[in-house]
Structures are given as C-alpha cells and as structure tokens.
PDB file of C-alpha atoms in Angstrom:
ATOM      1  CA  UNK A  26       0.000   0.000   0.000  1.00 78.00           C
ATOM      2  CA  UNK A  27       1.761   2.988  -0.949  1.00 93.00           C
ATOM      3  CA  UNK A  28       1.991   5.939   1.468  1.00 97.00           C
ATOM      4  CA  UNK A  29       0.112   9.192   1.603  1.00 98.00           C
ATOM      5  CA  UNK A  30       0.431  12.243   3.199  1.00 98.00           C
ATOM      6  CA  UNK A  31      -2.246  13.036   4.998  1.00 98.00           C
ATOM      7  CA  UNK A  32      -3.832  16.831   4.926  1.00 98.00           C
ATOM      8  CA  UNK A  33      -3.538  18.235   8.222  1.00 98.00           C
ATOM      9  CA  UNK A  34      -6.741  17.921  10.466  1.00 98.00           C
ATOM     10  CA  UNK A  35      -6.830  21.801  10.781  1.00 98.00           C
ATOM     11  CA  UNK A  36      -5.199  24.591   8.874  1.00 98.00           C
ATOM     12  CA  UNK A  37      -1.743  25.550   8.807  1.00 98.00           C
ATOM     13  CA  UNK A  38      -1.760  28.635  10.912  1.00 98.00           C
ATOM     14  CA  UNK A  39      -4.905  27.324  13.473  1.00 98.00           C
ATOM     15  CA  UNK A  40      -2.181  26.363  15.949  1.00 98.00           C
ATOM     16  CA  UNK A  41       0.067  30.133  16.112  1.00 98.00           C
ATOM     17  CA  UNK A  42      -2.003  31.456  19.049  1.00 98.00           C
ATOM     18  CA  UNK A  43      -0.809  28.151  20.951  1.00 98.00           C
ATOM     19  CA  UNK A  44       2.666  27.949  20.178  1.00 98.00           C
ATOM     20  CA  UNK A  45       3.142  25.902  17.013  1.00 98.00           C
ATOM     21  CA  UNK A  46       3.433  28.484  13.899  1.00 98.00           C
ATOM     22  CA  UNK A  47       2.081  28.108  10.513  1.00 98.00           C
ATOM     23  CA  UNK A  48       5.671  28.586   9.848  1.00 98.00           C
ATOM     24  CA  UNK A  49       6.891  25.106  12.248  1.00 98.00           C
ATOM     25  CA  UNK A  50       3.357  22.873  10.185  1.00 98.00           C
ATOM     26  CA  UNK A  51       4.484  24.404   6.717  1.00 98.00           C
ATOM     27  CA  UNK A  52       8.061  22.916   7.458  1.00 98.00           C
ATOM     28  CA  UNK A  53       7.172  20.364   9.509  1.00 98.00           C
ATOM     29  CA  UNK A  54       4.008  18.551   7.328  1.00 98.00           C
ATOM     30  CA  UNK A  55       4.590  19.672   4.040  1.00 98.00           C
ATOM     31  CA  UNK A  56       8.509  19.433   3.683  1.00 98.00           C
ATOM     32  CA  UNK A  57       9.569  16.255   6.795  1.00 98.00           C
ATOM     33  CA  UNK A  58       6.468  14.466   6.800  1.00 98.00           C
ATOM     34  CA  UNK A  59       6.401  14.806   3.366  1.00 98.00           C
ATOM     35  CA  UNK A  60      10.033  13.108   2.561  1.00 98.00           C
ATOM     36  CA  UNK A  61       9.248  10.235   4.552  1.00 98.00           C
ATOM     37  CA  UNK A  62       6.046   9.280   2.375  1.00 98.00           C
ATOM     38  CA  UNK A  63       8.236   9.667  -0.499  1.00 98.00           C
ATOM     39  CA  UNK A  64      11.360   7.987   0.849  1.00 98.00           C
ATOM     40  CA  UNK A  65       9.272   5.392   2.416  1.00 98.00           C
ATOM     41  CA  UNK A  66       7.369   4.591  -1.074  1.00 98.00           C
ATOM     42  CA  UNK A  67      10.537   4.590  -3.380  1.00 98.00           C
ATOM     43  CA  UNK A  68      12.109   2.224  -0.261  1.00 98.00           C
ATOM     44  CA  UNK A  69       9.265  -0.394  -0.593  1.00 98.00           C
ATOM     45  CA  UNK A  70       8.547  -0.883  -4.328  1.00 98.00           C
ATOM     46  CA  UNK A  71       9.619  -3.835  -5.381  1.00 97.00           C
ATOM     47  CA  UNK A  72      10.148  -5.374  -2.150  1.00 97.00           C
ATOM     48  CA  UNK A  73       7.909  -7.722   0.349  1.00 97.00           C
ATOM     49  CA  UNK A  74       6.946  -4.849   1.593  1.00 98.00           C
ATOM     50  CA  UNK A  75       4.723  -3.193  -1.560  1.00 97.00           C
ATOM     51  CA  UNK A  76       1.085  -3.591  -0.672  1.00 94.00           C
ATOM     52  CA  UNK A  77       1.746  -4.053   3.025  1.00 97.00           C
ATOM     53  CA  UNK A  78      -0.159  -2.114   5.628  1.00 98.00           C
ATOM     54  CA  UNK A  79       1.776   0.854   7.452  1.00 98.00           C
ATOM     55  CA  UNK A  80       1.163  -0.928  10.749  1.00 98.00           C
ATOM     56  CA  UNK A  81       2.409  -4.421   9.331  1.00 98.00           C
ATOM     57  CA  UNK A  82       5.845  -2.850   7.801  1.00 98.00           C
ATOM     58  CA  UNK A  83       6.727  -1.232  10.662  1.00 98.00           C
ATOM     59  CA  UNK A  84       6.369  -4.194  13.229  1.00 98.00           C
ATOM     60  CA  UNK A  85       8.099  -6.323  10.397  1.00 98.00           C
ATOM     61  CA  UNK A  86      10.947  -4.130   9.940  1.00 98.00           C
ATOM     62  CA  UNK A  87      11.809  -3.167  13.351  1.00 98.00           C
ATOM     63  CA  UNK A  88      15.205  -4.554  14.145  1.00 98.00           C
ATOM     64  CA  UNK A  89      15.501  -5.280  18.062  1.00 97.00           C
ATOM     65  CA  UNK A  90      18.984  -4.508  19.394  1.00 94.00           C
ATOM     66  CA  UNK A  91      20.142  -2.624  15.961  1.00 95.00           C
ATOM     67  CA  UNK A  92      22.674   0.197  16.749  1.00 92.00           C
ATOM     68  CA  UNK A  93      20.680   1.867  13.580  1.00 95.00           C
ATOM     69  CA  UNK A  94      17.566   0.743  11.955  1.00 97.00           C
ATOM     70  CA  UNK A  95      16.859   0.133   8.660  1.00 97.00           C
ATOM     71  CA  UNK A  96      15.792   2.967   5.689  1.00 98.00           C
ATOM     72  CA  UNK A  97      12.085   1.277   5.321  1.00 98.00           C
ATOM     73  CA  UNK A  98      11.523   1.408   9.352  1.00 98.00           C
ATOM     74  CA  UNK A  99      12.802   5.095   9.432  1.00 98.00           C
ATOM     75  CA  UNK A 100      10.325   6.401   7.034  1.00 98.00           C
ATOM     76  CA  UNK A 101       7.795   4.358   7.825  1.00 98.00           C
ATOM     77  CA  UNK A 102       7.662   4.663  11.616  1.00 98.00           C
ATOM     78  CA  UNK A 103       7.875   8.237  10.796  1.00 98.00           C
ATOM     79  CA  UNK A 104       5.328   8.261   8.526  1.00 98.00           C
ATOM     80  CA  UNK A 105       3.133   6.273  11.387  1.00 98.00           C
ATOM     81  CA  UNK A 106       3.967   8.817  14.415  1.00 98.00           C
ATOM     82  CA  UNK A 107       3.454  11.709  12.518  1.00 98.00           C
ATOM     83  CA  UNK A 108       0.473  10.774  11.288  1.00 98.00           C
ATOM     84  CA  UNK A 109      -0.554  10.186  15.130  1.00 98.00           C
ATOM     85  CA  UNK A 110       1.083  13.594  16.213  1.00 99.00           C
ATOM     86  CA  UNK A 111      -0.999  15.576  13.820  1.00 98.00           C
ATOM     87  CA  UNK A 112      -4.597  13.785  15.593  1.00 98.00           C
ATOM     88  CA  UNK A 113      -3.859  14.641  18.741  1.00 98.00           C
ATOM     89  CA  UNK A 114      -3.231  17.915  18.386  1.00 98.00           C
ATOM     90  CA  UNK A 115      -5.813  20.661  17.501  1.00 98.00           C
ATOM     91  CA  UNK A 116      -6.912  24.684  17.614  1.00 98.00           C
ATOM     92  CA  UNK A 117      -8.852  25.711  20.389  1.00 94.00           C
ATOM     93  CA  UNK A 118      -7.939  27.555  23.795  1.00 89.00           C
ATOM     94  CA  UNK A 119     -10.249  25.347  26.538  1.00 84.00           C
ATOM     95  CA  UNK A 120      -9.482  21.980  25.762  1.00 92.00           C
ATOM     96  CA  UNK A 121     -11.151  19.731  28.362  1.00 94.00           C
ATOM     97  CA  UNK A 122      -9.471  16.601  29.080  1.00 97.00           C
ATOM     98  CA  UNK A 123     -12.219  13.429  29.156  1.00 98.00           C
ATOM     99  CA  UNK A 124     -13.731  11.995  32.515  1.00 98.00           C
ATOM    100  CA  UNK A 125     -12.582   8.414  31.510  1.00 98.00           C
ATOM    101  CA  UNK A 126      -8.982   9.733  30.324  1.00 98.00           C
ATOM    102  CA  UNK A 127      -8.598  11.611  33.839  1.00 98.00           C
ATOM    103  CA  UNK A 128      -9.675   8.467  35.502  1.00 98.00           C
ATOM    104  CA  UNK A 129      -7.345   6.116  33.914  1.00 98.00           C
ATOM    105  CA  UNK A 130      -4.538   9.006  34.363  1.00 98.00           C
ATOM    106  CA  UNK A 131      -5.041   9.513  37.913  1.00 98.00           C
ATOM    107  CA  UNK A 132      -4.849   5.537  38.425  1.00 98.00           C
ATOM    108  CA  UNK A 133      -1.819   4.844  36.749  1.00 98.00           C
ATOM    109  CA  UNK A 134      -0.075   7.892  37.714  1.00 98.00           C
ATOM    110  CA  UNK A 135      -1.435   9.337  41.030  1.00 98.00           C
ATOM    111  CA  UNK A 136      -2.465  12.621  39.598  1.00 98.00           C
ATOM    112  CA  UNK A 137      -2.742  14.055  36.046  1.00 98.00           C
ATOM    113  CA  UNK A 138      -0.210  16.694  36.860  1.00 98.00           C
ATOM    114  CA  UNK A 139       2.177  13.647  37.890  1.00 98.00           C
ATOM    115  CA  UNK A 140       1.484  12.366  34.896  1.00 99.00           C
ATOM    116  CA  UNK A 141       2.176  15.558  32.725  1.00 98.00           C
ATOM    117  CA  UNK A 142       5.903  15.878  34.692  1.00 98.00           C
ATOM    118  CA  UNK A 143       6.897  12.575  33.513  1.00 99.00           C
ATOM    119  CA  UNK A 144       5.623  12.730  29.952  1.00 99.00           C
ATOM    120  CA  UNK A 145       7.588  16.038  29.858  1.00 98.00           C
ATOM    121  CA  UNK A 146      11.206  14.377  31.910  1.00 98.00           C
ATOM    122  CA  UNK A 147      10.799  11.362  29.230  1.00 98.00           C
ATOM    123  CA  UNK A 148      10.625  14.136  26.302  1.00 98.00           C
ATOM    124  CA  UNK A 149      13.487  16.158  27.633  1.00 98.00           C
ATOM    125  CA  UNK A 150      16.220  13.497  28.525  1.00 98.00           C
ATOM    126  CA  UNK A 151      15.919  11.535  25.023  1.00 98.00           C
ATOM    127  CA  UNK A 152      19.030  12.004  24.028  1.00 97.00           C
ATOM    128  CA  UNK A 153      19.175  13.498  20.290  1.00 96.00           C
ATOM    129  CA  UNK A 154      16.489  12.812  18.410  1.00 98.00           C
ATOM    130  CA  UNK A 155      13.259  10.793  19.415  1.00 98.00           C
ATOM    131  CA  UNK A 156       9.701  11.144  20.823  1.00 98.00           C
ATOM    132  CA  UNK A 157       7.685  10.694  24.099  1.00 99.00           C
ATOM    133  CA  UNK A 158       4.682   8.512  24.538  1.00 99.00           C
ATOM    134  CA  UNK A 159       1.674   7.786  26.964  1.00 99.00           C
ATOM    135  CA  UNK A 160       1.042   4.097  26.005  1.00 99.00           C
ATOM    136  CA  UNK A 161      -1.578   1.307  27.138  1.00 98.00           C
ATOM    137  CA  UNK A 162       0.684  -1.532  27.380  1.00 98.00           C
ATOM    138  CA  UNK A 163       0.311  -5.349  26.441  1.00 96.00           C
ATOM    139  CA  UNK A 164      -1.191  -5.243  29.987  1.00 97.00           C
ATOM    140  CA  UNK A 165      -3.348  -2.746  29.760  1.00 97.00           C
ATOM    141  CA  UNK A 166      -1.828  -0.654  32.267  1.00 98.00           C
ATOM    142  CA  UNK A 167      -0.935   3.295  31.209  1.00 98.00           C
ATOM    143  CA  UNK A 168       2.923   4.372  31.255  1.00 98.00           C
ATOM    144  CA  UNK A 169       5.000   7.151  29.944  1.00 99.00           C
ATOM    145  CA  UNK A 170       7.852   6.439  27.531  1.00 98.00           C
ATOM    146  CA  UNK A 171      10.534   7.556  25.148  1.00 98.00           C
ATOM    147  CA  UNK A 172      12.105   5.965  22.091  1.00 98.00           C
ATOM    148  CA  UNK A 173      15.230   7.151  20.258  1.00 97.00           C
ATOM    149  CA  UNK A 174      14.797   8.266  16.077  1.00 97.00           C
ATOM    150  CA  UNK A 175      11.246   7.185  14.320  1.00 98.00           C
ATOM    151  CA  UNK A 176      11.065   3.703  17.093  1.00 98.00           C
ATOM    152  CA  UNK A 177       7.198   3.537  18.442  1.00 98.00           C
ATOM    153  CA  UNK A 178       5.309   1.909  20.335  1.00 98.00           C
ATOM    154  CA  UNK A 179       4.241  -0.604  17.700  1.00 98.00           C
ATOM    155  CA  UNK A 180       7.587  -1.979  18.374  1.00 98.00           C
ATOM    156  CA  UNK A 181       7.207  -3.381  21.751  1.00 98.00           C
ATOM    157  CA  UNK A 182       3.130  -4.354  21.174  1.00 98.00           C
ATOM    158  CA  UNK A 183       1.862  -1.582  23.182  1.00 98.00           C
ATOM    159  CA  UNK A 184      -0.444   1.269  21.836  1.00 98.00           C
ATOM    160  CA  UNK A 185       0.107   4.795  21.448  1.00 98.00           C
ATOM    161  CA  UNK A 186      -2.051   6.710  23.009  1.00 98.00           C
ATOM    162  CA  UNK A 187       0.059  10.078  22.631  1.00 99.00           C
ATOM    163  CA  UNK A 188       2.771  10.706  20.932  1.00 99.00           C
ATOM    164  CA  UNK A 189       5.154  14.026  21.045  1.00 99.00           C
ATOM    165  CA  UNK A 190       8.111  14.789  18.461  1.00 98.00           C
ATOM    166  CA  UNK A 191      11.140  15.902  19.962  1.00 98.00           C
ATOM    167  CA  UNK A 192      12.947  16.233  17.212  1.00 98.00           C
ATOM    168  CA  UNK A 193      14.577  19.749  16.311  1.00 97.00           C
ATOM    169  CA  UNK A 194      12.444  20.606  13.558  1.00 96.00           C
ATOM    170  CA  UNK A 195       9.338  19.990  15.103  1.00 98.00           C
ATOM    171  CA  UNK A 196       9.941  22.917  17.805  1.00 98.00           C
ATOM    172  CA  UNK A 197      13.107  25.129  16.580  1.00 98.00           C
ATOM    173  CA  UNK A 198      11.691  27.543  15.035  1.00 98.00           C
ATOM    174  CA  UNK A 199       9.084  28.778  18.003  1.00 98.00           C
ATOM    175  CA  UNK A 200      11.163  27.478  20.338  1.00 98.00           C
ATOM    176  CA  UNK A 201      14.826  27.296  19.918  1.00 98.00           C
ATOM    177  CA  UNK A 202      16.939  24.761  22.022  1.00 97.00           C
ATOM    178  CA  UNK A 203      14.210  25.336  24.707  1.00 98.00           C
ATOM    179  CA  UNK A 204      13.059  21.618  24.325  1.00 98.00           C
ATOM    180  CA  UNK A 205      11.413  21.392  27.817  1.00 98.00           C
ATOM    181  CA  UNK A 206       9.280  24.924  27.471  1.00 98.00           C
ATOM    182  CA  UNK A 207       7.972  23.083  24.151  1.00 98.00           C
ATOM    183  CA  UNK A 208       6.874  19.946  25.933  1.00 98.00           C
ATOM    184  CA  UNK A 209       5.034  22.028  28.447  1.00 98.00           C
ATOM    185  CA  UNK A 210       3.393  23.943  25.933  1.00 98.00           C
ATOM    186  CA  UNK A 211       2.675  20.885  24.162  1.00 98.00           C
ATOM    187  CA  UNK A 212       1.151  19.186  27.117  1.00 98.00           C
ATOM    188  CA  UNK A 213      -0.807  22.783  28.702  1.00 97.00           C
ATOM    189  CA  UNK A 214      -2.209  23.909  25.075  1.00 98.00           C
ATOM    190  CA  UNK A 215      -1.842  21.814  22.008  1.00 98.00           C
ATOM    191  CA  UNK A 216      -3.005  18.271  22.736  1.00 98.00           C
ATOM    192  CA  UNK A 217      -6.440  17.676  22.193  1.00 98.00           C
ATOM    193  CA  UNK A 218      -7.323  15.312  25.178  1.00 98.00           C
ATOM    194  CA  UNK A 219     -10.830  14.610  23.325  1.00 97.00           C
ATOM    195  CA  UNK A 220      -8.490  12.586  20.678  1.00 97.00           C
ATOM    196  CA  UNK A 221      -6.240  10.837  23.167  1.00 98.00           C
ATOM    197  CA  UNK A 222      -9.105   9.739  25.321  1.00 98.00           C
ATOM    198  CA  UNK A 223     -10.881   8.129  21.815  1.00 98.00           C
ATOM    199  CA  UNK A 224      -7.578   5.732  21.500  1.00 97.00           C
ATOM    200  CA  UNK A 225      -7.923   4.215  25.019  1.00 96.00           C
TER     201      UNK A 225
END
C-alpha cells in the first residue's frame, strides 16, 4: 500500500495562538512528513513490503537490538507517528481533558499533573532525536515512555495513546533549544485530550 500524506486535520496557521506556527506545520508537514512518504514509497517498491499495511511494515521491519535501523523502518515509523502527532493535536484555547482519560490518568499515575511531569522528563532526557509517549501496554496498564529516532510503540506491542516529536524541527523555530518549554506547551495547550481519550 503505498503511502500518503495526509492533509492536516486543521489549517496551517490554526495552531500560532498556541505555540506551534504556521511557519513550524508548513516545514514540519509539508517538507519532513512529506520526505518520509516519499522515501518510504521509493524504499518499498519492489520489495515484500509493496502492498503491506503501514502498521504491518513497521512491526516487520523493526530490528531489536540494531545500533541503527533500517531505511524502510525510518520512514515508515515516521510516517506512522506523525500521522498520530498531527490527531492529537488541535486549535482551540479550553481543551477539556475526558472523565474516563482523567480516571485512567489519575490511576496509573497518582495525579494528572504527575502524569504531565513525567511525559515532559521522558521528552526532555531523550538524548538526540526521538519522541515521548503515553502508552496502554500489552497489559493494559498506562505508562510514559521515550524511544530514540522514528522507534514507536508498535515496536514493543503496546499502543500509542500520545505521541510528542522531539525532534529539532518539530519545535526550533518557536522554540529554539528550549526543548522542555515546548513539551510544556505541548502538554498545557496543544493536545487535544478529546483525541487521546478516543484511543484508550
């Protein structure tokens, strides 16, 4: 199944007022998002791979233990968590966070604010490039992880419930080096819990 790029859910400049430009999406969509889905599709033709679901080549590609993964895993686990980052994000000032998400927060975590510290501490000490995740695990239980690159949580059988980029060009230019002031901005007025809270 050849890749797509999906249109953003909103318009380019509907997240400015909350700290994302139209500058950062117009970069960040149309130019990185946008390489993968081509890399990714001139990667698979010909191979196995051709015809394959997104979800299926990324589990099948992941290498466990590599010291770098494969081209076909980059851009398609890139592909994949983009794809997730743009859903659960969205315009809006007063975004209310679900009864059932808060619940299930506030179990696994203690609080939601507890929560919210270690989603940001996982996005801030990845080393280099990566993202941070709140993921419902093979055992249903909630936790808060990072993964280096394009790896996801497809890798290890859990799913994604939300996903942040914390890779340079997803926060440089609104943001500089200032890596942890994105994640709280991320966490305080760009997620749209209504979309999270639909994956559990």
């Amino acid at each position: 199944m050849a890749f797509t790029l999906p249109d953003l859910p909103y318009a380019h400049d509907a997240l400015a007022s909350l700290g994302m430009s139209k500058e950062t999406l117009e970069y960040h969509h149309d130019l990185h998002h946008k390489a993968y889905v081509d890399n990714g599709n001139k990667l698979i033709a010909g191979t196995e791979w051709e015809g394959k679901s997104l979800d299926d080549i990324v589990r099948g590609t992941y290498q466990a233990g590599a010291v770098a993964q494969n081209g076909i895993f980059n851009n398609a686990s890139q592909h994949w968590n983009h794809n997730l980052f743009w859903e659960v994000m969205g315009p809006g000032e007063d975004k209310k966070m679900p009864g059932t998400l808060e619940k299930a927060l506030v179990e696994a975590f203690g609080s939601v604010a507890k929560f919210k510290e270690d989603f940001a501490a996982a996005g801030a000490g990845q080393f280099g490039s990566g993202w941070a995740w709140l993921v419902k695990d093979k055992d249903g239980s909630l936790k808060v992880t990072k993964t280096e690159n394009g790896v996801n949580p497809l890798c290890f059988g859990q799913t994604a419930l939300l996903g942040c980029d914390v890779w340079e060009h997803s926060y440089y230019i609104d943001f500089r080096n200032k890596r942890p002031a994105y994640l709280t901005n991320f966490l305080e007025k760009l997620v749209n819990w209504e979309a999270v809270a639909a994956k559990l």
